[in-house]
Amino acid sequence: MTLSIRSGSRRRGPGLRVATAVVIALIAGSCAALLASPAGADEWPSRPIRFIVPFPAGGSTDIAARLVANKLSQSLGQQVFIENKTGGAGNIGFEAAAKSAPDGYTVLIGPDSLASAPHVFKLAIDPLKDLSAVIQLSRQPIALAVHPSLGVDSVADLITLAKKQPGMTYATSGVGSQQHIVAEWFAQIAGIRLEHVPYRGGGQAINDLIAGHVKIGSLGSSPVIPHARAGTLKILAQSTAQRSPSLPDVPTYTEAGIPLVLDQWVGVFVPAGTPPAVVARLNAEIAKALAEPEVRDGLMQSAQEPVGGSEAALTKLLHDDFERYRTLVKEINIKPQ
């Protein structure tokens, strides 16, 4: 049987009406599927994924990134590689990530200086608008460490010496970092004057601290702990509210008579506009990685406590710290150097 359709005909048989209805339904279904699933989300990842780390290898952020990247390379079936994009106290890496295509193939492993940097520097991006949170990787204390040749064994000893020798230098991983903020906060409370020597990352700062070129360090605990265990550095205090499980014998600043508390954290972010399905997949896969004993043990060995959680939880943390540092940076008078 042949169905003939003439242009302008007012009569349509039942077969034509059914066929037309089917076509309309298929078109509507296809449109709905496109709206519900962002383009490319089902196929992601189909190529290697770049993790931007805004500091050199060897620091807390880099250690966390590499532990997670190794697991994701296995679970996603695509290589996850690290790019240490350093400089500008981390801001070069922040900006490179935020300006990348929002397709799930560029991921920022960002420390909490994302929340403080905008109050210290003029950035080309707005972290609250140009980046989307994925998941928190870890939190850890900031360690106050000294070279053994300084001859001090406690925070009280260091304060006494600093009052006799004002302007002693201390190392951090960069201007405007939480390490910088904690050191200046400590100095303000203690009534002493210290001179800041910023580095491009914790690994480089540690090298000069061990060599004795600078005698004091305010650094993430990850690169400090191995050298403290080896006896080449002493840790006098840690910045968290309670002692880290990795530093059970080191007093907090508060225990040492300096009422300050500040966590250093590492989070995962993607450029704003990245498909929600990709963000959700990243969150789920990284959460699985953080539950793996190999990753948890690796983080704990570097004094980083695994966290995890939702995108919303990291978004709230970033926003809360952004407002906290707005006040703190002004009160302590943190400025670019």
PDB file of N, CA and C in Angstrom, residues 164-227:
ATOM      1  N   LYS A 164      64.649  40.670  71.685  1.00  0.00           N
ATOM      2  CA  LYS A 164      66.055  41.091  71.764  1.00  0.00           C
ATOM      3  C   LYS A 164      66.627  41.362  70.380  1.00  0.00           C
ATOM      4  N   GLN A 165      66.094  40.645  69.374  1.00  0.00           N
ATOM      5  CA  GLN A 165      66.598  40.776  68.005  1.00  0.00           C
ATOM      6  C   GLN A 165      65.441  41.073  67.048  1.00  0.00           C
ATOM      7  N   PRO A 166      64.871  42.252  67.124  1.00  0.00           N
ATOM      8  CA  PRO A 166      63.729  42.575  66.260  1.00  0.00           C
ATOM      9  C   PRO A 166      64.094  42.500  64.778  1.00  0.00           C
ATOM     10  N   GLY A 167      63.131  42.022  63.983  1.00  0.00           N
ATOM     11  CA  GLY A 167      63.356  41.944  62.539  1.00  0.00           C
ATOM     12  C   GLY A 167      63.913  40.621  62.061  1.00  0.00           C
ATOM     13  N   MET A 168      63.883  39.589  62.905  1.00  0.00           N
ATOM     14  CA  MET A 168      64.316  38.274  62.444  1.00  0.00           C
ATOM     15  C   MET A 168      63.428  37.833  61.278  1.00  0.00           C
ATOM     16  N   THR A 169      64.012  37.131  60.314  1.00  0.00           N
ATOM     17  CA  THR A 169      63.274  36.757  59.112  1.00  0.00           C
ATOM     18  C   THR A 169      62.551  35.417  59.274  1.00  0.00           C
ATOM     19  N   TYR A 170      61.440  35.303  58.564  1.00  0.00           N
ATOM     20  CA  TYR A 170      60.700  34.034  58.543  1.00  0.00           C
ATOM     21  C   TYR A 170      60.234  33.744  57.121  1.00  0.00           C
ATOM     22  N   ALA A 171      60.141  32.458  56.789  1.00  0.00           N
ATOM     23  CA  ALA A 171      59.781  32.021  55.444  1.00  0.00           C
ATOM     24  C   ALA A 171      58.338  31.547  55.382  1.00  0.00           C
ATOM     25  N   THR A 172      57.686  31.819  54.251  1.00  0.00           N
ATOM     26  CA  THR A 172      56.366  31.264  53.962  1.00  0.00           C
ATOM     27  C   THR A 172      56.334  30.875  52.484  1.00  0.00           C
ATOM     28  N   SER A 173      55.229  30.289  52.065  1.00  0.00           N
ATOM     29  CA  SER A 173      55.089  29.912  50.654  1.00  0.00           C
ATOM     30  C   SER A 173      54.539  31.048  49.802  1.00  0.00           C
ATOM     31  N   GLY A 174      54.384  32.237  50.374  1.00  0.00           N
ATOM     32  CA  GLY A 174      53.963  33.360  49.542  1.00  0.00           C
ATOM     33  C   GLY A 174      53.249  34.466  50.284  1.00  0.00           C
ATOM     34  N   VAL A 175      53.287  35.656  49.708  1.00  0.00           N
ATOM     35  CA  VAL A 175      52.591  36.820  50.256  1.00  0.00           C
ATOM     36  C   VAL A 175      51.086  36.571  50.242  1.00  0.00           C
ATOM     37  N   GLY A 176      50.420  36.938  51.314  1.00  0.00           N
ATOM     38  CA  GLY A 176      48.971  36.794  51.373  1.00  0.00           C
ATOM     39  C   GLY A 176      48.494  35.391  51.658  1.00  0.00           C
ATOM     40  N   SER A 177      49.428  34.450  51.806  1.00  0.00           N
ATOM     41  CA  SER A 177      49.055  33.078  52.135  1.00  0.00           C
ATOM     42  C   SER A 177      48.611  33.000  53.589  1.00  0.00           C
ATOM     43  N   GLN A 178      47.965  31.894  53.942  1.00  0.00           N
ATOM     44  CA  GLN A 178      47.558  31.705  55.336  1.00  0.00           C
ATOM     45  C   GLN A 178      48.773  31.634  56.246  1.00  0.00           C
ATOM     46  N   GLN A 179      49.870  31.127  55.724  1.00  0.00           N
ATOM     47  CA  GLN A 179      51.118  31.065  56.482  1.00  0.00           C
ATOM     48  C   GLN A 179      51.616  32.475  56.825  1.00  0.00           C
ATOM     49  N   HIS A 180      51.529  33.361  55.867  1.00  0.00           N
ATOM     50  CA  HIS A 180      51.906  34.765  56.070  1.00  0.00           C
ATOM     51  C   HIS A 180      50.975  35.422  57.092  1.00  0.00           C
ATOM     52  N   ILE A 181      49.680  35.176  56.925  1.00  0.00           N
ATOM     53  CA  ILE A 181      48.695  35.770  57.830  1.00  0.00           C
ATOM     54  C   ILE A 181      48.900  35.288  59.260  1.00  0.00           C
ATOM     55  N   VAL A 182      49.116  33.979  59.443  1.00  0.00           N
ATOM     56  CA  VAL A 182      49.318  33.435  60.792  1.00  0.00           C
ATOM     57  C   VAL A 182      50.556  34.036  61.445  1.00  0.00           C
ATOM     58  N   ALA A 183      51.659  34.138  60.697  1.00  0.00           N
ATOM     59  CA  ALA A 183      52.900  34.671  61.268  1.00  0.00           C
ATOM     60  C   ALA A 183      52.739  36.128  61.709  1.00  0.00           C
ATOM     61  N   GLU A 184      52.080  36.936  60.874  1.00  0.00           N
ATOM     62  CA  GLU A 184      51.892  38.347  61.235  1.00  0.00           C
ATOM     63  C   GLU A 184      50.899  38.491  62.390  1.00  0.00           C
ATOM     64  N   TRP A 185      49.913  37.619  62.412  1.00  0.00           N
ATOM     65  CA  TRP A 185      48.944  37.607  63.512  1.00  0.00           C
ATOM     66  C   TRP A 185      49.653  37.262  64.824  1.00  0.00           C
ATOM     67  N   PHE A 186      50.491  36.234  64.768  1.00  0.00           N
ATOM     68  CA  PHE A 186      51.294  35.833  65.934  1.00  0.00           C
ATOM     69  C   PHE A 186      52.171  36.985  66.413  1.00  0.00           C
ATOM     70  N   ALA A 187      52.862  37.628  65.476  1.00  0.00           N
ATOM     71  CA  ALA A 187      53.760  38.727  65.836  1.00  0.00           C
ATOM     72  C   ALA A 187      52.995  39.882  66.483  1.00  0.00           C
ATOM     73  N   GLN A 188      51.807  40.172  65.935  1.00  0.00           N
ATOM     74  CA  GLN A 188      50.993  41.258  66.487  1.00  0.00           C
ATOM     75  C   GLN A 188      50.571  40.953  67.920  1.00  0.00           C
ATOM     76  N   ILE A 189      50.109  39.729  68.164  1.00  0.00           N
ATOM     77  CA  ILE A 189      49.663  39.339  69.502  1.00  0.00           C
ATOM     78  C   ILE A 189      50.833  39.320  70.480  1.00  0.00           C
ATOM     79  N   ALA A 190      51.987  38.818  70.016  1.00  0.00           N
ATOM     80  CA  ALA A 190      53.156  38.681  70.890  1.00  0.00           C
ATOM     81  C   ALA A 190      53.900  39.994  71.105  1.00  0.00           C
ATOM     82  N   GLY A 191      53.601  40.997  70.292  1.00  0.00           N
ATOM     83  CA  GLY A 191      54.282  42.282  70.430  1.00  0.00           C
ATOM     84  C   GLY A 191      55.712  42.247  69.934  1.00  0.00           C
ATOM     85  N   ILE A 192      55.955  41.496  68.851  1.00  0.00           N
ATOM     86  CA  ILE A 192      57.302  41.402  68.280  1.00  0.00           C
ATOM     87  C   ILE A 192      57.262  41.819  66.815  1.00  0.00           C
ATOM     88  N   ARG A 193      58.449  42.036  66.233  1.00  0.00           N
ATOM     89  CA  ARG A 193      58.538  42.396  64.814  1.00  0.00           C
ATOM     90  C   ARG A 193      59.355  41.347  64.086  1.00  0.00           C
ATOM     91  N   LEU A 194      58.728  40.738  63.073  1.00  0.00           N
ATOM     92  CA  LEU A 194      59.391  39.750  62.235  1.00  0.00           C
ATOM     93  C   LEU A 194      59.399  40.243  60.791  1.00  0.00           C
ATOM     94  N   GLU A 195      60.390  39.811  60.029  1.00  0.00           N
ATOM     95  CA  GLU A 195      60.528  40.233  58.632  1.00  0.00           C
ATOM     96  C   GLU A 195      60.161  39.075  57.712  1.00  0.00           C
ATOM     97  N   HIS A 196      59.221  39.310  56.818  1.00  0.00           N
ATOM     98  CA  HIS A 196      58.709  38.253  55.944  1.00  0.00           C
ATOM     99  C   HIS A 196      59.615  38.012  54.739  1.00  0.00           C
ATOM    100  N   VAL A 197      59.900  36.723  54.467  1.00  0.00           N
ATOM    101  CA  VAL A 197      60.630  36.318  53.258  1.00  0.00           C
ATOM    102  C   VAL A 197      59.744  35.326  52.503  1.00  0.00           C
ATOM    103  N   PRO A 198      58.991  35.780  51.503  1.00  0.00           N
ATOM    104  CA  PRO A 198      58.086  34.880  50.774  1.00  0.00           C
ATOM    105  C   PRO A 198      58.822  34.063  49.721  1.00  0.00           C
ATOM    106  N   TYR A 199      58.370  32.823  49.524  1.00  0.00           N
ATOM    107  CA  TYR A 199      58.914  31.937  48.496  1.00  0.00           C
ATOM    108  C   TYR A 199      57.802  31.564  47.534  1.00  0.00           C
ATOM    109  N   ARG A 200      58.180  30.873  46.453  1.00  0.00           N
ATOM    110  CA  ARG A 200      57.191  30.460  45.445  1.00  0.00           C
ATOM    111  C   ARG A 200      56.406  29.235  45.886  1.00  0.00           C
ATOM    112  N   GLY A 201      56.823  28.598  46.958  1.00  0.00           N
ATOM    113  CA  GLY A 201      56.125  27.426  47.463  1.00  0.00           C
ATOM    114  C   GLY A 201      56.798  26.882  48.703  1.00  0.00           C
ATOM    115  N   GLY A 202      56.088  25.965  49.392  1.00  0.00           N
ATOM    116  CA  GLY A 202      56.600  25.418  50.637  1.00  0.00           C
ATOM    117  C   GLY A 202      57.890  24.637  50.471  1.00  0.00           C
ATOM    118  N   GLY A 203      58.036  23.911  49.352  1.00  0.00           N
ATOM    119  CA  GLY A 203      59.239  23.125  49.122  1.00  0.00           C
ATOM    120  C   GLY A 203      60.486  23.978  49.079  1.00  0.00           C
ATOM    121  N   GLN A 204      60.422  25.116  48.373  1.00  0.00           N
ATOM    122  CA  GLN A 204      61.575  26.009  48.276  1.00  0.00           C
ATOM    123  C   GLN A 204      61.875  26.665  49.624  1.00  0.00           C
ATOM    124  N   ALA A 205      60.826  27.031  50.351  1.00  0.00           N
ATOM    125  CA  ALA A 205      61.025  27.655  51.661  1.00  0.00           C
ATOM    126  C   ALA A 205      61.716  26.688  52.622  1.00  0.00           C
ATOM    127  N   ILE A 206      61.293  25.418  52.575  1.00  0.00           N
ATOM    128  CA  ILE A 206      61.888  24.399  53.437  1.00  0.00           C
ATOM    129  C   ILE A 206      63.385  24.260  53.167  1.00  0.00           C
ATOM    130  N   ASN A 207      63.777  24.276  51.905  1.00  0.00           N
ATOM    131  CA  ASN A 207      65.199  24.116  51.564  1.00  0.00           C
ATOM    132  C   ASN A 207      66.059  25.195  52.222  1.00  0.00           C
ATOM    133  N   ASP A 208      65.603  26.437  52.172  1.00  0.00           N
ATOM    134  CA  ASP A 208      66.369  27.523  52.791  1.00  0.00           C
ATOM    135  C   ASP A 208      66.303  27.466  54.311  1.00  0.00           C
ATOM    136  N   LEU A 209      65.179  26.979  54.849  1.00  0.00           N
ATOM    137  CA  LEU A 209      65.047  26.857  56.298  1.00  0.00           C
ATOM    138  C   LEU A 209      65.997  25.787  56.829  1.00  0.00           C
ATOM    139  N   ILE A 210      66.070  24.671  56.147  1.00  0.00           N
ATOM    140  CA  ILE A 210      66.976  23.599  56.566  1.00  0.00           C
ATOM    141  C   ILE A 210      68.435  24.052  56.466  1.00  0.00           C
ATOM    142  N   ALA A 211      68.728  24.804  55.402  1.00  0.00           N
ATOM    143  CA  ALA A 211      70.095  25.287  55.202  1.00  0.00           C
ATOM    144  C   ALA A 211      70.469  26.392  56.185  1.00  0.00           C
ATOM    145  N   GLY A 212      69.473  26.932  56.892  1.00  0.00           N
ATOM    146  CA  GLY A 212      69.758  27.985  57.860  1.00  0.00           C
ATOM    147  C   GLY A 212      69.861  29.373  57.272  1.00  0.00           C
ATOM    148  N   HIS A 213      69.483  29.522  55.978  1.00  0.00           N
ATOM    149  CA  HIS A 213      69.507  30.853  55.365  1.00  0.00           C
ATOM    150  C   HIS A 213      68.440  31.753  55.987  1.00  0.00           C
ATOM    151  N   VAL A 214      67.351  31.135  56.410  1.00  0.00           N
ATOM    152  CA  VAL A 214      66.313  31.804  57.191  1.00  0.00           C
ATOM    153  C   VAL A 214      66.042  30.869  58.364  1.00  0.00           C
ATOM    154  N   LYS A 215      65.851  31.423  59.560  1.00  0.00           N
ATOM    155  CA  LYS A 215      65.833  30.584  60.762  1.00  0.00           C
ATOM    156  C   LYS A 215      64.426  30.245  61.268  1.00  0.00           C
ATOM    157  N   ILE A 216      63.399  30.920  60.727  1.00  0.00           N
ATOM    158  CA  ILE A 216      62.023  30.700  61.182  1.00  0.00           C
ATOM    159  C   ILE A 216      61.145  30.428  59.962  1.00  0.00           C
ATOM    160  N   GLY A 217      60.199  29.513  60.108  1.00  0.00           N
ATOM    161  CA  GLY A 217      59.269  29.242  59.020  1.00  0.00           C
ATOM    162  C   GLY A 217      57.846  29.142  59.528  1.00  0.00           C
ATOM    163  N   SER A 218      56.926  29.756  58.805  1.00  0.00           N
ATOM    164  CA  SER A 218      55.497  29.589  59.052  1.00  0.00           C
ATOM    165  C   SER A 218      54.971  28.902  57.811  1.00  0.00           C
ATOM    166  N   LEU A 219      54.794  27.562  57.905  1.00  0.00           N
ATOM    167  CA  LEU A 219      54.575  26.753  56.720  1.00  0.00           C
ATOM    168  C   LEU A 219      53.518  25.682  56.953  1.00  0.00           C
ATOM    169  N   GLY A 220      52.938  25.194  55.862  1.00  0.00           N
ATOM    170  CA  GLY A 220      52.063  24.036  55.969  1.00  0.00           C
ATOM    171  C   GLY A 220      52.842  22.889  56.577  1.00  0.00           C
ATOM    172  N   SER A 221      52.181  22.087  57.367  1.00  0.00           N
ATOM    173  CA  SER A 221      52.899  21.049  58.112  1.00  0.00           C
ATOM    174  C   SER A 221      53.450  19.931  57.226  1.00  0.00           C
ATOM    175  N   SER A 222      52.885  19.730  56.032  1.00  0.00           N
ATOM    176  CA  SER A 222      53.303  18.611  55.170  1.00  0.00           C
ATOM    177  C   SER A 222      54.805  18.580  54.905  1.00  0.00           C
ATOM    178  N   PRO A 223      55.408  19.676  54.403  1.00  0.00           N
ATOM    179  CA  PRO A 223      56.837  19.606  54.106  1.00  0.00           C
ATOM    180  C   PRO A 223      57.728  19.719  55.346  1.00  0.00           C
ATOM    181  N   VAL A 224      57.149  20.130  56.480  1.00  0.00           N
ATOM    182  CA  VAL A 224      57.949  20.355  57.685  1.00  0.00           C
ATOM    183  C   VAL A 224      58.166  19.070  58.484  1.00  0.00           C
ATOM    184  N   ILE A 225      57.134  18.242  58.585  1.00  0.00           N
ATOM    185  CA  ILE A 225      57.159  17.082  59.481  1.00  0.00           C
ATOM    186  C   ILE A 225      58.338  16.136  59.250  1.00  0.00           C
ATOM    187  N   PRO A 226      58.652  15.742  58.003  1.00  0.00           N
ATOM    188  CA  PRO A 226      59.777  14.816  57.825  1.00  0.00           C
ATOM    189  C   PRO A 226      61.088  15.352  58.383  1.00  0.00           C
ATOM    190  N   HIS A 227      61.286  16.660  58.260  1.00  0.00           N
ATOM    191  CA  HIS A 227      62.539  17.271  58.730  1.00  0.00           C
ATOM    192  C   HIS A 227      62.534  17.439  60.250  1.00  0.00           C
TER     193      HIS A 227
END
